[in-house]
Coordinates of C-alpha atoms (C1' of nucleotides) in Angstrom, one line a residue:
Chain H
X12 CA -59.3 14.5 12.4
X13 CA -59.8 16.5 9.6
X14 CA -58.6 16.0 5.8
X15 CA -55.1 17.3 7.0
X16 CA -54.1 15.3 9.6
X17 CA -50.4 14.5 9.9
X18 CA -49.1 10.4 9.7
X19 CA -48.6 10.2 13.0
X20 CA -51.6 11.5 14.5
X21 CA -52.8 8.4 11.9
X22 CA -50.9 5.7 13.2
X23 CA -51.0 7.5 17.3
X24 CA -55.2 6.8 16.1
X25 CA -54.4 3.4 15.0
X26 CA -52.8 2.2 17.8
X27 CA -55.2 4.3 20.0
X28 CA -58.4 0.8 18.9
X29 CA -57.3 -2.4 20.6
X30 CA -58.8 -4.4 17.8
X31 CA -56.5 -2.7 16.0
X32 CA -53.8 -3.1 18.0
X33 CA -55.2 -7.7 18.2
X34 CA -54.6 -7.1 14.5
X35 CA -51.8 -5.2 14.3
X36 CA -49.4 -8.7 17.3
X37 CA -51.2 -10.6 14.9
X38 CA -49.8 -8.6 11.6
X39 CA -47.1 -9.0 13.4
X40 CA -46.9 -13.5 12.9
X41 CA -47.1 -12.7 8.9
X42 CA -49.1 -12.4 6.6
X43 CA -53.5 -12.6 7.2
X44 CA -56.0 -12.7 5.3
X45 CA -59.5 -10.1 6.5
X46 CA -60.6 -13.8 8.0
X47 CA -57.9 -14.1 10.1
X48 CA -58.2 -10.8 11.1
X49 CA -61.4 -10.6 12.0
X50 CA -61.8 -14.6 13.7
X51 CA -60.7 -14.1 17.2
X52 CA -62.0 -10.0 17.4
X53 CA -66.2 -11.2 18.1
X54 CA -67.3 -8.0 14.9
X55 CA -68.8 -7.9 11.3
X56 CA -66.4 -8.1 8.6
X57 CA -66.9 -5.3 7.5
X58 CA -66.0 -4.1 10.9
X59 CA -63.1 -5.0 9.8
X60 CA -63.2 -3.7 6.9
X61 CA -62.7 -0.1 8.4
X62 CA -60.2 -0.7 10.9
X63 CA -58.3 -1.9 8.0
X64 CA -59.1 1.0 5.9
X65 CA -58.2 3.4 9.3
X66 CA -54.5 1.6 9.6
X67 CA -53.4 1.3 5.5
X68 CA -54.4 5.5 6.4
X69 CA -51.5 5.3 8.0
X70 CA -48.9 2.7 6.4
X71 CA -49.2 0.7 8.6
X72 CA -50.6 -2.6 6.6
X73 CA -50.6 -3.1 2.7
X74 CA -52.7 -5.6 1.4
X75 CA -51.8 -7.8 -1.5
X76 CA -53.9 -10.3 -4.1
X77 CA -54.2 -13.7 -4.0
X78 CA -57.3 -15.5 -6.1
X79 CA -60.3 -13.5 -3.7
X80 CA -57.9 -13.3 -0.9
X81 CA -56.7 -9.5 0.4
X82 CA -53.6 -10.7 2.3
X83 CA -52.6 -7.8 5.0
X84 CA -48.8 -6.9 6.0
X85 CA -47.4 -4.9 8.8
X86 CA -45.1 -2.0 7.5
X87 CA -42.8 -1.8 10.3
X88 CA -41.8 2.5 9.8
X89 CA -44.4 4.0 11.5
X90 CA -43.7 2.4 14.3
X91 CA -41.3 3.4 14.0
X92 CA -42.2 6.7 13.4
X93 CA -44.5 6.2 16.1
X94 CA -42.4 5.4 18.5
X95 CA -39.4 6.9 18.0
X96 CA -41.5 10.6 18.9
X97 CA -42.1 8.7 21.9
X98 CA -38.4 8.3 23.0
X99 CA -37.5 11.8 21.5
X100 CA -39.7 12.7 24.1
X101 CA -38.2 10.5 26.9
X102 CA -34.5 11.5 25.9
X103 CA -35.8 15.8 26.2
X104 CA -36.7 15.0 29.5
X105 CA -35.0 12.4 31.3
X106 CA -32.0 14.8 29.9
X107 CA -33.6 17.6 32.1
X108 CA -33.5 15.2 34.7
X109 CA -30.3 15.6 35.1
X110 CA -29.0 18.5 34.3
X111 CA -32.0 19.5 37.3
X112 CA -28.9 16.3 39.2
X113 CA -26.2 18.3 37.4
X114 CA -27.1 21.4 38.4
X115 CA -27.9 20.6 42.1
X116 CA -24.5 18.4 42.6
X117 CA -22.9 21.9 41.2
X118 CA -25.5 23.9 43.5
X119 CA -23.7 21.0 45.8
X120 CA -20.2 22.1 45.5
X121 CA -21.0 25.9 46.2
X122 CA -21.9 25.2 49.4
X123 CA -19.3 22.8 50.9
X124 CA -17.2 25.2 48.6
X125 CA -18.8 28.2 51.9
X126 CA -18.2 25.6 54.1
X127 CA -14.9 25.5 53.6
X128 CA -13.4 29.6 53.7
Chain K
X17 CA -64.1 5.6 22.4
X18 CA -66.6 3.9 24.3
X19 CA -67.2 3.8 29.2
X20 CA -64.5 1.4 28.7
X21 CA -61.4 2.4 27.0
X22 CA -57.8 0.4 28.3
X23 CA -55.4 2.5 29.8
X24 CA -53.8 2.0 26.2
X25 CA -56.4 3.2 24.1
X26 CA -56.3 6.2 26.4
X27 CA -52.6 6.6 26.1
X28 CA -52.9 5.8 22.4
X29 CA -56.4 8.5 20.9
X30 CA -53.9 10.3 23.6
X31 CA -51.5 11.6 21.1
X32 CA -52.9 11.4 17.8
X33 CA -53.9 15.3 17.7
X34 CA -50.8 17.6 17.2
X35 CA -52.2 20.3 19.4
X36 CA -51.8 17.7 22.7
X37 CA -48.3 16.7 21.0
X38 CA -47.3 20.1 21.1
X39 CA -48.1 20.1 24.5
X40 CA -46.6 17.5 25.6
X41 CA -43.8 18.5 24.5
X42 CA -43.5 21.8 26.1
X43 CA -44.4 20.3 29.5
X44 CA -41.4 17.8 28.8
X45 CA -39.4 21.1 29.4
X46 CA -41.8 21.5 33.2
X47 CA -43.9 22.3 34.5
X48 CA -46.9 25.3 32.3
X49 CA -50.2 26.9 32.1
X50 CA -52.3 25.6 30.4
X51 CA -52.5 30.4 29.6
X52 CA -49.0 29.8 28.5
X53 CA -49.7 26.1 26.8
X54 CA -52.9 27.6 24.7
X55 CA -50.4 30.7 23.7
X56 CA -48.0 29.3 20.9
X57 CA -51.1 26.6 19.9
X58 CA -53.9 29.3 18.2
X59 CA -57.7 27.9 19.7
X60 CA -59.4 28.8 22.4
X61 CA -58.8 28.5 26.2
X62 CA -61.8 25.9 26.7
X63 CA -61.3 23.8 23.0
X64 CA -57.3 23.8 25.4
X65 CA -59.3 23.2 28.5
X66 CA -60.6 19.7 26.3
X67 CA -57.2 18.6 25.5
X68 CA -56.0 18.7 29.1
X69 CA -59.1 16.1 29.8
X70 CA -58.2 13.0 27.3
X71 CA -54.6 14.2 28.6
X72 CA -56.1 13.2 32.7
X73 CA -58.0 10.7 31.4
X74 CA -55.0 9.2 29.6
X75 CA -52.8 9.9 33.8
X76 CA -50.3 11.6 30.4
X77 CA -50.9 14.8 33.0
X78 CA -51.2 15.7 36.4
X79 CA -52.6 19.4 37.6
X80 CA -51.8 20.8 40.4
X81 CA -52.5 24.9 42.1
X82 CA -51.9 27.6 43.3
X83 CA -53.8 31.2 42.7
X84 CA -56.0 31.1 39.9
X85 CA -53.5 28.6 38.4
X86 CA -53.2 25.4 37.5
X87 CA -49.7 24.0 36.4
X88 CA -50.0 20.9 34.6
X89 CA -47.4 18.6 35.2
X90 CA -45.9 15.1 32.6
X91 CA -46.7 12.0 33.5
X92 CA -44.4 9.8 32.3
X93 CA -45.3 6.0 33.4
X94 CA -48.2 6.2 29.9
X95 CA -45.5 7.1 27.9
X96 CA -43.0 4.4 28.9
X97 CA -46.1 1.9 28.3
X98 CA -46.8 3.2 25.0
X99 CA -43.4 2.7 23.4
X100 CA -43.5 -0.7 25.6
X101 CA -46.3 -1.7 23.2
X102 CA -44.7 -0.6 20.6
X103 CA -41.5 -2.0 20.5
X104 CA -42.4 -5.1 21.8
X105 CA -44.6 -5.3 18.7
X106 CA -41.1 -4.8 17.0
X107 CA -39.4 -6.6 18.8
X108 CA -42.0 -9.8 18.0
X109 CA -42.0 -9.1 14.0
X110 CA -37.7 -8.3 13.6
X111 CA -37.4 -12.3 15.5
X112 CA -39.2 -13.0 13.1
X113 CA -37.1 -12.5 9.9
X114 CA -33.7 -14.2 12.6
X115 CA -35.4 -16.6 13.0
X116 CA -36.2 -16.5 8.6
X117 CA -32.8 -15.8 8.7
X118 CA -31.7 -19.1 10.2
X119 CA -34.1 -21.2 8.4
X120 CA -32.8 -19.6 5.1
X121 CA -29.1 -20.4 6.3
X122 CA -29.9 -23.7 7.1
X123 CA -31.1 -24.5 4.0
X124 CA -27.9 -23.2 2.2
X125 CA -26.1 -24.8 4.6
X126 CA -28.6 -27.6 2.6
X127 CA -27.9 -27.1 -0.8
X128 CA -24.9 -26.4 -0.1
X129 CA -24.1 -29.9 0.8
X130 CA -25.7 -31.7 -2.1
X131 CA -23.6 -29.3 -3.9
X132 CA -21.0 -31.0 -2.1
X133 CA -22.0 -35.1 -3.2
Chain P
dT21 C1' -67.4 42.4 48.7
dG22 C1' -66.3 43.4 44.9
dC23 C1' -63.1 43.6 40.4
dG24 C1' -59.5 41.3 37.6
dC25 C1' -57.8 38.0 35.6
dA26 C1' -57.4 32.6 34.7
dT27 C1' -59.7 28.5 34.1
dT28 C1' -63.3 26.0 33.4
dT29 C1' -69.2 24.9 31.7
dA30 C1' -72.2 24.8 29.4
dA31 C1' -74.8 24.2 24.7
dC32 C1' -74.2 24.0 20.1
dC33 C1' -72.1 22.3 15.5
dG34 C1' -70.0 19.4 11.6
dT35 C1' -68.0 15.9 11.4
dA36 C1' -65.8 11.4 12.7
dT37 C1' -65.5 6.5 15.6
dG38 C1' -66.7 1.8 15.3
dG39 C1' -70.7 -1.0 15.3
dG40 C1' -74.7 -2.9 12.8
dT41 C1' -77.5 -5.5 8.6
dA42 C1' -77.8 -6.2 3.9
dA43 C1' -76.0 -5.6 -0.9
dA44 C1' -72.9 -5.5 -4.5
dT45 C1' -67.8 -7.8 -6.2
dA46 C1' -64.2 -9.8 -7.5
dC47 C1' -62.1 -13.7 -7.9
dG48 C1' -62.0 -19.3 -8.6
dC49 C1' -64.0 -23.0 -10.4
dA50 C1' -67.3 -26.7 -12.5
Chain D
dT15 C1' -72.6 -18.8 -17.3
dG16 C1' -73.4 -20.0 -12.8
dC17 C1' -72.0 -21.0 -8.0
dG18 C1' -69.4 -21.1 -4.0
dT19 C1' -66.7 -18.0 -1.2
dA20 C1' -63.2 -13.6 0.6
dT21 C1' -64.3 -9.4 0.8
dT22 C1' -66.0 -4.5 -0.3
dT23 C1' -69.1 -1.2 -0.2
dA24 C1' -73.9 1.4 1.4
dC25 C1' -76.8 3.1 4.1
dC26 C1' -78.0 3.5 9.0
dC27 C1' -77.2 3.9 14.2
dA28 C1' -75.5 6.3 18.9
dT29 C1' -71.4 8.3 20.3
dA30 C1' -67.0 10.8 20.0
dC31 C1' -63.7 14.8 19.1
dG32 C1' -62.8 19.1 18.1
dG33 C1' -64.0 23.5 18.0
dT34 C1' -66.9 28.0 18.9
dT35 C1' -69.1 31.7 22.5
dA36 C1' -70.8 33.1 26.5
dA37 C1' -72.0 32.0 31.0
dA38 C1' -70.4 30.3 35.3
dT39 C1' -66.7 29.8 39.3
dG40 C1' -62.7 29.8 41.6
dC41 C1' -58.9 33.1 44.0
dG42 C1' -56.1 37.1 45.2
dC43 C1' -56.4 42.0 46.7
dA44 C1' -57.9 46.8 47.3

DNA sequence: TGCGCATTTAACCGTATGGGTAAATACGCA
DNA sequence: TGCGTATTTACCCATACGGTTAAATGCGCA
């Protein structure tokens, strides 16, 4: 993803790795340190740091500082934007079927009238 | 994404590129051929073919055949799964705030009673 | 059979991901 | 100041992405 990737690009990309989704799920329970996030993943700490960078770039998380710990916090906005995009697509897509249904209904009405004469 | 990427991995990865999201939005209006999908994108046809492969792998689209055209059709299931994952996360995350609110409300009640004596 | 059109495959290139290990930082504390 | 812990940075490596152009394939039709 080049230099000019959009917000949504980065959010969906961040969601496209199971380790990152696991970290987000964990962060849904509340703040966590890097070590706490890394523990269940079975990958090295530097690998976790890289995943965190991907999620920070997508603004899915923010970091604070507490002594030598740098806790991560979930930011809901981008998640809302992502599912918003999907839901919008589904809305349009389902709307298309509704209109098709209406159209077929209208056709049926036509045929009914034709049958009547 | 390696050999063992999960369904959700592939769906989110497919959504992480603006050209692919544009193609999905177009497919929300109904079937389209490769040429029709490529036209507004300003990239070569082989590039479009590769994007289509990514979306097929994610099962976001299916293909049929009509003479030399191979029209694409949107498949809604994986989109539902993807926004379902996000909504589930948000549900948990918001539930956490509800519980925090309840907790704070209970604290306030405590303090009120303390003030009363 | 051979032409024309739509699409894919092959080959190549540059950059990004995702992983590792080893070394460097940052901070609290004795 | 020096030690210990948490985290990041620096490199290195293999593979995937995203794009290109040129060649191959699939299909209808004269």
